[in-house]
Coordinates of N, CA and C in Angstrom, one line a residue:
X1 N -9.0 67.9 77.4 CA -7.7 69.0 77.8 C -6.7 69.4 76.8
X2 N -6.2 68.4 75.7 CA -5.3 67.9 74.9 C -5.7 69.2 73.8
X3 N -4.5 70.3 73.9 CA -4.9 71.5 72.8 C -6.1 71.9 72.7
X4 N -6.7 72.3 73.6 CA -8.3 72.8 73.8 C -7.9 74.4 73.5
X5 N -8.8 75.0 72.6 CA -8.8 76.2 72.6 C -8.0 77.3 73.7
X6 N -7.4 78.3 73.9 CA -6.7 78.9 74.7 C -5.7 78.5 75.9
X7 N -4.9 79.3 75.9 CA -3.3 78.7 76.7 C -3.7 79.5 78.3
X8 N -4.2 78.1 79.0 CA -5.1 78.7 80.4 C -5.4 80.2 80.4
X9 N -6.5 80.3 80.0 CA -7.2 81.3 79.9 C -8.0 81.6 81.3
X10 N -8.1 83.0 82.0 CA -9.0 82.9 83.6 C -10.1 82.4 82.9
X11 N -11.0 82.3 83.5 CA -12.4 82.5 83.7 C -13.0 83.4 84.1
X12 N -11.9 84.7 84.3 CA -12.3 86.3 84.4 C -12.6 87.0 82.9
X13 N -12.1 86.6 81.5 CA -12.2 86.6 80.7 C -11.1 88.2 80.6
X14 N -10.4 88.5 81.3 CA -9.6 90.0 81.2 C -8.5 88.7 80.4
X15 N -7.5 90.3 79.8 CA -6.6 89.7 79.1 C -5.4 89.3 80.0
X16 N -4.4 88.2 79.3 CA -3.3 87.7 80.5 C -2.7 88.6 81.4
X17 N -2.0 89.7 80.7 CA -1.2 90.7 81.1 C -2.2 91.5 82.5
X18 N -3.4 91.6 82.4 CA -4.1 92.5 83.2 C -4.5 90.9 84.2
X19 N -4.5 89.8 84.5 CA -4.8 89.4 85.3 C -4.0 89.2 86.3
X20 N -4.5 88.8 87.5 CA -4.0 89.2 88.9 C -3.8 87.6 89.2
X21 N -4.4 86.5 88.7 CA -4.0 85.4 88.4 C -4.3 84.6 87.3
X22 N -3.7 83.4 87.1 CA -3.8 82.6 86.2 C -5.0 81.7 86.2
X23 N -4.6 80.5 85.2 CA -5.5 79.3 85.4 C -4.7 78.1 86.2
X24 N -5.4 77.2 86.5 CA -4.5 75.8 87.6 C -3.9 75.7 86.1
X25 N -2.5 74.7 86.6 CA -1.7 73.5 86.2 C -2.7 72.8 85.5
X26 N -3.7 72.4 86.3 CA -4.1 70.8 85.6 C -5.3 71.2 84.8
X27 N -5.6 72.7 84.5 CA -6.6 73.2 83.5 C -5.7 73.6 82.1
X28 N -4.6 73.6 82.3 CA -4.2 74.2 81.3 C -4.2 72.6 80.1
X29 N -3.5 73.5 78.7 CA -3.9 72.7 77.7 C -2.0 71.5 77.5
X30 N -2.5 70.7 77.7 CA -1.1 70.0 77.2 C -0.9 69.3 75.9
X31 N 0.4 68.8 75.3 CA 0.7 68.3 74.2 C -0.1 67.1 73.9
X32 N -0.4 66.0 75.0 CA -1.0 64.9 75.3 C -1.7 64.1 76.2
X33 N -2.5 63.5 76.0 CA -3.6 62.9 77.0 C -3.1 63.0 78.1
X34 N -1.8 62.1 78.1 CA -1.2 61.5 79.5 C 0.0 62.3 79.8
X35 N -0.5 63.7 79.3 CA 1.1 64.5 79.9 C 0.6 65.7 80.8
X36 N 1.7 66.1 81.7 CA 1.0 66.8 82.8 C 1.7 68.4 83.2
X37 N 2.3 68.6 81.8 CA 3.1 69.6 81.8 C 2.0 70.8 80.6
X38 N 2.2 72.0 80.8 CA 1.4 72.9 80.0 C 2.3 72.7 78.8
X39 N 1.5 72.7 77.6 CA 1.9 73.2 76.5 C 2.8 74.4 76.4
X40 N 2.2 75.8 77.1 CA 3.1 76.6 77.0 C 4.6 76.7 77.7
X41 N 4.4 76.2 78.4 CA 6.1 75.4 79.5 C 6.5 74.9 78.5
X42 N 6.4 73.5 77.7 CA 7.1 72.9 76.8 C 7.5 74.1 75.5
X43 N 6.8 74.6 75.2 CA 7.1 75.6 73.7 C 8.0 76.0 74.0
X44 N 8.1 77.0 75.3 CA 8.6 78.2 75.9 C 10.1 77.5 76.3
X45 N 10.2 76.5 76.4 CA 11.5 76.0 76.9 C 11.8 75.1 75.8
X46 N 11.3 74.8 74.8 CA 11.8 74.5 73.3 C 12.8 75.4 72.7
X47 N 12.0 76.7 72.7 CA 12.4 77.8 72.0 C 13.7 78.4 72.8
X48 N 13.8 78.5 74.3 CA 15.3 78.8 74.9 C 16.4 77.7 74.3
X49 N 15.8 76.0 74.4 CA 16.8 75.2 74.3 C 17.8 75.4 72.8
X50 N 16.4 75.4 72.0 CA 16.9 75.3 70.7 C 17.8 76.8 70.2
X51 N 17.6 77.7 70.6 CA 17.8 78.8 70.3 C 19.0 79.6 71.2
X52 N 19.1 78.9 72.4 CA 19.6 80.5 73.3 C 20.3 79.9 74.6
X53 N 20.8 78.5 74.8 CA 21.2 77.9 75.8 C 22.7 78.7 76.2
X54 N 23.6 79.3 74.9 CA 24.6 80.2 74.8 C 24.7 81.3 75.2
X55 N 22.9 81.7 75.4 CA 22.6 83.3 75.2 C 22.5 84.1 77.4
X56 N 23.4 84.9 76.9 CA 24.1 85.5 78.1 C 22.7 86.2 79.1
X57 N 22.8 85.5 80.2 CA 21.3 86.2 81.1 C 19.9 85.7 80.6
X58 N 19.8 84.2 80.2 CA 18.9 83.7 79.3 C 17.3 84.4 80.4
X59 N 17.2 84.3 81.5 CA 16.1 84.5 82.6 C 16.4 85.7 83.4
X60 N 17.7 86.1 82.5 CA 17.7 87.8 83.8 C 17.5 89.1 83.2
X61 N 17.7 88.7 82.1 CA 17.3 89.9 81.2 C 15.6 89.9 80.4
X62 N 15.3 91.1 80.9 CA 13.5 91.0 80.3 C 13.2 91.4 79.0
X63 N 12.1 90.5 78.7 CA 11.8 90.9 77.2 C 10.8 91.9 77.2
X64 N 10.6 92.6 76.1 CA 10.2 93.7 75.9 C 8.3 93.3 76.4
X65 N 7.8 94.3 77.3 CA 6.5 93.6 77.9 C 5.4 93.9 76.7
X66 N 5.4 94.6 75.8 CA 4.1 95.0 74.8 C 4.3 93.5 74.2
X67 N 5.6 92.7 73.7 CA 5.9 91.6 72.6 C 5.1 90.5 74.0
X68 N 5.9 90.4 75.0 CA 5.2 89.3 75.7 C 3.6 89.1 76.0
X69 N 3.2 90.3 76.2 CA 1.9 90.1 76.3 C 1.1 89.9 75.1
X70 N 1.5 90.4 74.1 CA 1.0 90.0 72.9 C 1.0 88.7 72.8
X71 N 2.3 88.0 72.7 CA 2.5 86.6 72.2 C 1.3 85.8 73.7
X72 N 1.4 86.4 74.6 CA 0.0 85.2 75.4 C -1.0 85.6 74.5
X73 N -1.4 86.6 74.4 CA -2.9 86.9 73.9 C -3.3 86.1 72.8
X74 N -2.1 86.3 71.6 CA -2.4 85.1 70.5 C -2.2 83.5 71.3
X75 N -1.8 83.0 72.1 CA -1.7 81.7 72.8 C -3.1 81.5 73.1
X76 N -3.6 82.4 74.2 CA -5.1 82.2 74.4 C -6.2 82.2 73.8
X77 N -5.7 82.5 72.6 CA -6.6 82.4 71.2 C -7.2 80.9 71.0
X78 N -5.8 80.5 71.4 CA -5.8 78.8 71.0 C -4.4 78.6 70.3
X79 N -3.7 77.4 70.4 CA -2.3 77.3 69.8 C -2.4 77.2 68.5
X80 N -3.7 76.8 67.7 CA -4.2 76.6 65.9 C -3.8 78.1 66.0
X81 N -4.1 78.9 66.8 CA -4.2 80.5 66.0 C -2.6 81.0 66.0
X82 N -1.9 80.2 66.4 CA -0.4 80.7 66.9 C 0.6 80.8 65.8
X83 N 1.4 81.8 65.2 CA 1.9 81.9 64.2 C 3.7 81.6 64.8
X84 N 4.0 80.5 64.8 CA 5.0 80.4 65.6 C 6.4 80.6 64.5
X85 N 5.9 81.1 63.4 CA 7.0 82.0 62.7 C 7.1 83.4 62.9
X86 N 6.3 84.0 63.5 CA 6.6 85.0 64.1 C 7.7 85.1 64.6
X87 N 8.7 86.7 64.8 CA 9.7 86.9 64.9 C 10.3 86.9 66.5
X88 N 8.7 87.8 67.1 CA 8.7 87.5 68.5 C 8.9 86.0 69.5
X89 N 8.8 85.0 68.6 CA 9.0 83.7 69.1 C 10.7 83.1 69.1
X90 N 11.2 84.1 68.6 CA 12.7 84.0 68.6 C 13.2 84.9 69.1
X91 N 12.6 86.0 69.9 CA 13.4 86.5 70.8 C 13.3 85.7 72.1
X92 N 14.7 85.4 72.6 CA 14.7 84.5 73.8 C 14.2 85.6 74.9
X93 N 14.9 86.7 74.9 CA 14.3 87.1 76.1 C 12.8 87.7 76.2
X94 N 11.9 87.7 75.5 CA 10.4 87.8 75.3 C 10.0 86.2 75.7
X95 N 10.8 84.8 75.0 CA 10.0 83.7 75.3 C 10.2 83.4 77.1
X96 N 11.6 83.9 77.1 CA 11.7 83.4 78.3 C 11.1 84.0 79.6
X97 N 11.0 85.8 79.1 CA 9.7 86.5 80.0 C 8.2 86.2 79.9
X98 N 7.9 85.5 79.0 CA 6.5 84.7 78.8 C 6.3 83.4 79.7
X99 N 7.8 82.6 79.9 CA 7.7 81.8 80.6 C 7.4 82.0 82.1
X100 N 8.2 83.0 82.9 CA 8.4 83.2 84.1 C 7.4 84.1 84.3
X101 N 6.5 84.9 83.4 CA 5.2 85.5 83.3 C 3.9 84.3 83.4
X102 N 4.1 83.0 83.0 CA 2.8 82.1 83.3 C 2.9 81.7 84.8
X103 N 4.8 81.4 85.4 CA 4.4 80.9 86.7 C 3.9 81.8 87.6
X104 N 4.6 83.1 87.6 CA 4.2 83.9 88.3 C 2.4 84.2 88.3
X105 N 2.1 84.1 87.0 CA 0.4 84.2 87.2 C -0.6 83.0 87.7
X106 N 0.1 81.9 87.8 CA -0.2 80.7 88.6 C -1.6 81.0 89.6
X107 N -2.4 80.8 89.7 CA -3.4 81.1 91.2 C -2.6 80.4 92.1
X108 N -2.1 79.2 92.3 CA -1.3 78.8 93.4 C 0.4 78.1 92.9
X109 N 1.0 78.7 93.5 CA 2.5 78.2 93.5 C 2.7 76.9 92.9
X110 N 3.6 76.9 92.2 CA 3.8 75.7 91.7 C 4.4 74.4 92.9
X111 N 4.9 75.2 93.7 CA 5.3 74.3 95.2 C 3.9 74.1 96.0
X112 N 3.4 74.8 95.8 CA 1.6 75.0 96.3 C 1.6 75.7 97.7
X113 N 0.9 76.6 97.8 CA 0.7 77.3 99.3 C 0.7 76.2 100.2
X114 N 0.5 74.9 100.8 CA 0.4 74.1 101.4 C 2.0 73.4 101.6
X115 N 2.3 73.7 100.9 CA 3.9 72.4 100.7 C 5.1 73.9 100.9
X116 N 4.8 75.1 100.3 CA 6.2 75.8 100.4 C 6.6 76.5 101.6
X117 N 5.9 76.4 102.7 CA 6.5 77.1 103.9 C 7.7 75.4 104.4
X118 N 7.4 74.3 104.1 CA 8.0 73.2 104.6 C 9.2 73.2 103.1
X119 N 9.3 73.3 101.9 CA 9.9 73.5 100.9 C 11.3 74.9 101.4
X120 N 10.5 75.5 102.2 CA 11.4 76.8 102.5 C 12.2 76.1 103.9
X121 N 11.7 75.7 104.7 CA 12.6 74.9 105.9 C 13.6 73.7 105.4
X122 N 12.9 73.4 104.4 CA 13.6 72.3 103.3 C 14.7 72.5 103.2
X123 N 14.9 73.7 102.6 CA 16.5 74.2 102.1 C 17.4 74.9 102.7
X124 N 17.2 75.2 104.0 CA 17.7 75.7 104.9 C 18.7 74.6 105.8
X125 N 17.9 73.3 105.3 CA 18.7 72.2 106.4 C 20.1 72.6 105.7
X126 N 21.2 72.3 106.9 CA 22.5 72.3 106.4 C 23.2 71.3 106.0
X127 N 22.8 70.1 106.3 CA 23.5 68.8 105.8 C 22.7 68.7 104.2
X128 N 24.0 68.7 103.6 CA 23.0 68.8 101.5 C 22.3 67.6 101.7
X129 N 22.9 66.0 102.0 CA 22.1 65.1 101.4 C 21.1 64.6 102.2
X130 N 20.7 65.5 103.2 CA 20.1 65.6 104.3 C 18.6 66.4 103.4
X131 N 19.0 67.7 103.7 CA 18.5 68.9 102.4 C 17.7 68.3 101.2
X132 N 18.5 67.5 100.6 CA 18.1 67.2 99.5 C 17.0 65.9 99.2
X133 N 17.0 64.8 100.6 CA 16.4 64.2 100.7 C 14.9 64.9 101.5
X134 N 14.8 65.9 101.9 CA 13.8 66.2 102.6 C 12.9 67.2 101.1
X135 N 13.8 68.0 100.7 CA 13.1 68.4 99.5 C 12.7 67.1 98.1
X136 N 13.2 66.3 98.0 CA 12.6 65.2 97.4 C 11.3 64.7 97.6
X137 N 11.6 64.4 99.0 CA 10.1 63.9 99.7 C 9.0 64.5 99.4
X138 N 9.4 66.1 99.7 CA 8.5 67.5 99.5 C 7.5 66.9 98.4
X139 N 9.0 67.3 97.0 CA 8.3 67.6 95.5 C 7.3 66.0 95.2
X140 N 7.5 64.8 96.0 CA 6.7 63.5 95.8 C 5.4 64.1 96.3
X141 N 5.0 64.8 97.2 CA 4.0 65.0 97.9 C 3.1 66.2 97.2
X142 N 3.6 66.9 96.1 CA 3.0 67.5 95.0 C 2.1 67.1 94.1
X143 N 0.6 67.9 93.7 CA -0.7 67.2 92.9 C 0.3 66.9 91.7
X144 N 0.1 65.9 90.8 CA 0.9 65.2 89.5 C 1.1 66.1 88.8
X145 N 0.3 67.0 88.2 CA 0.6 68.2 87.3 C 1.8 69.1 87.8
X146 N 1.3 69.2 89.3 CA 3.0 70.3 89.8 C 4.1 69.9 90.1
X147 N 4.5 68.6 90.2 CA 5.4 67.5 90.3 C 5.8 67.2 88.8
X148 N 4.9 67.1 88.1 CA 5.6 66.8 86.4 C 6.3 68.4 85.7
X149 N 5.5 69.2 86.2 CA 5.9 70.6 85.8 C 7.2 71.2 86.5
X150 N 7.4 70.7 87.8 CA 8.4 71.0 88.2 C 9.8 70.2 87.9
X151 N 8.9 69.0 87.8 CA 10.3 68.1 86.7 C 10.7 68.5 85.7
X152 N 10.3 68.8 84.9 CA 10.4 69.3 84.0 C 11.6 70.5 83.5
X153 N 10.9 71.5 84.9 CA 11.1 72.9 84.6 C 12.8 72.5 85.0
X154 N 13.1 71.9 86.2 CA 14.4 71.8 86.7 C 15.5 70.7 85.8
X155 N 14.6 69.9 85.4 CA 15.8 69.8 84.0 C 16.3 70.3 83.1
X156 N 15.1 71.6 82.9 CA 15.6 72.5 82.0 C 16.4 73.5 82.1
X157 N 16.4 73.8 83.9 CA 17.2 74.6 84.2 C 18.8 74.0 84.5
X158 N 19.1 72.8 84.7 CA 20.1 72.2 84.9 C 20.5 71.9 83.5
X159 N 19.8 72.2 82.3 CA 20.7 72.3 81.3 C 21.0 73.8 80.8
X160 N 20.4 74.6 81.5 CA 20.9 76.1 81.3 C 21.7 76.5 81.8
X161 N 22.3 75.6 83.2 CA 23.0 75.8 84.3 C 24.2 75.2 83.6
X162 N 24.3 74.2 82.8 CA 25.5 73.4 82.3 C 26.3 73.9 81.5
X163 N 25.4 75.5 80.7 CA 26.1 76.0 80.2 C 26.5 77.5 80.4
X164 N 26.6 77.2 82.0 CA 26.7 78.5 82.2 C 28.3 79.4 82.0
X165 N 29.0 78.9 81.6 CA 30.3 79.7 81.2 C 29.6 80.5 80.1
X166 N 28.8 80.3 79.1 CA 28.5 81.3 78.1 C 27.4 82.1 78.2
X167 N 26.5 81.5 79.4 CA 25.1 82.4 79.7 C 25.2 83.3 80.5
X168 N 26.3 82.8 81.9 CA 26.6 83.4 82.7 C 25.1 83.4 83.8
X169 N 24.5 81.8 83.5 CA 23.2 81.5 84.3 C 23.3 80.2 85.2
X170 N 24.2 80.5 86.4 CA 24.9 79.6 87.2 C 23.4 78.8 87.9
X171 N 23.5 77.8 89.0 CA 22.6 77.4 89.3 C 22.2 78.0 90.5
X172 N 23.2 78.9 90.8 CA 22.2 80.1 91.9 C 21.5 81.3 91.7
X173 N 21.9 81.3 90.8 CA 21.1 82.4 89.7 C 19.5 82.1 89.3
X174 N 19.8 80.9 89.0 CA 18.6 80.4 88.7 C 17.5 80.3 89.3

């Protein structure tokens, strides 16, 4: 699983930008055997955090579609073939769009089809501490890859929101 060829390729063989669905989180390459967060997610977050926490609209302004699709095509060939000196990897809007597209293409949502309705119900609980408790309980019911990826993503979004005065990405926007 570690650094296997391709980045979450679909079994259909279609290019990433033409797939209706991607690959399960559990089948995505990771950085280590005991890691449960897809390597592509880690790389995109690293780029955003190292270069763009102060950039206005990090996740609101879309990147160039052709550049996003080209980067994903490169990644699908295998990370060993990716040229991280390619200027597209420094375009925050391209990288953030790549990350959003990855999550959009998952065959099952990060919060899973089974638990999604419960997450929606829990988010509507008016009492803050009770809402937080229910959401935390639901998160711990997720499969390991989903839980660890959600945790990693939430920590990242927390760091983005901490810079909201500069980037205009407040928690409610994220």
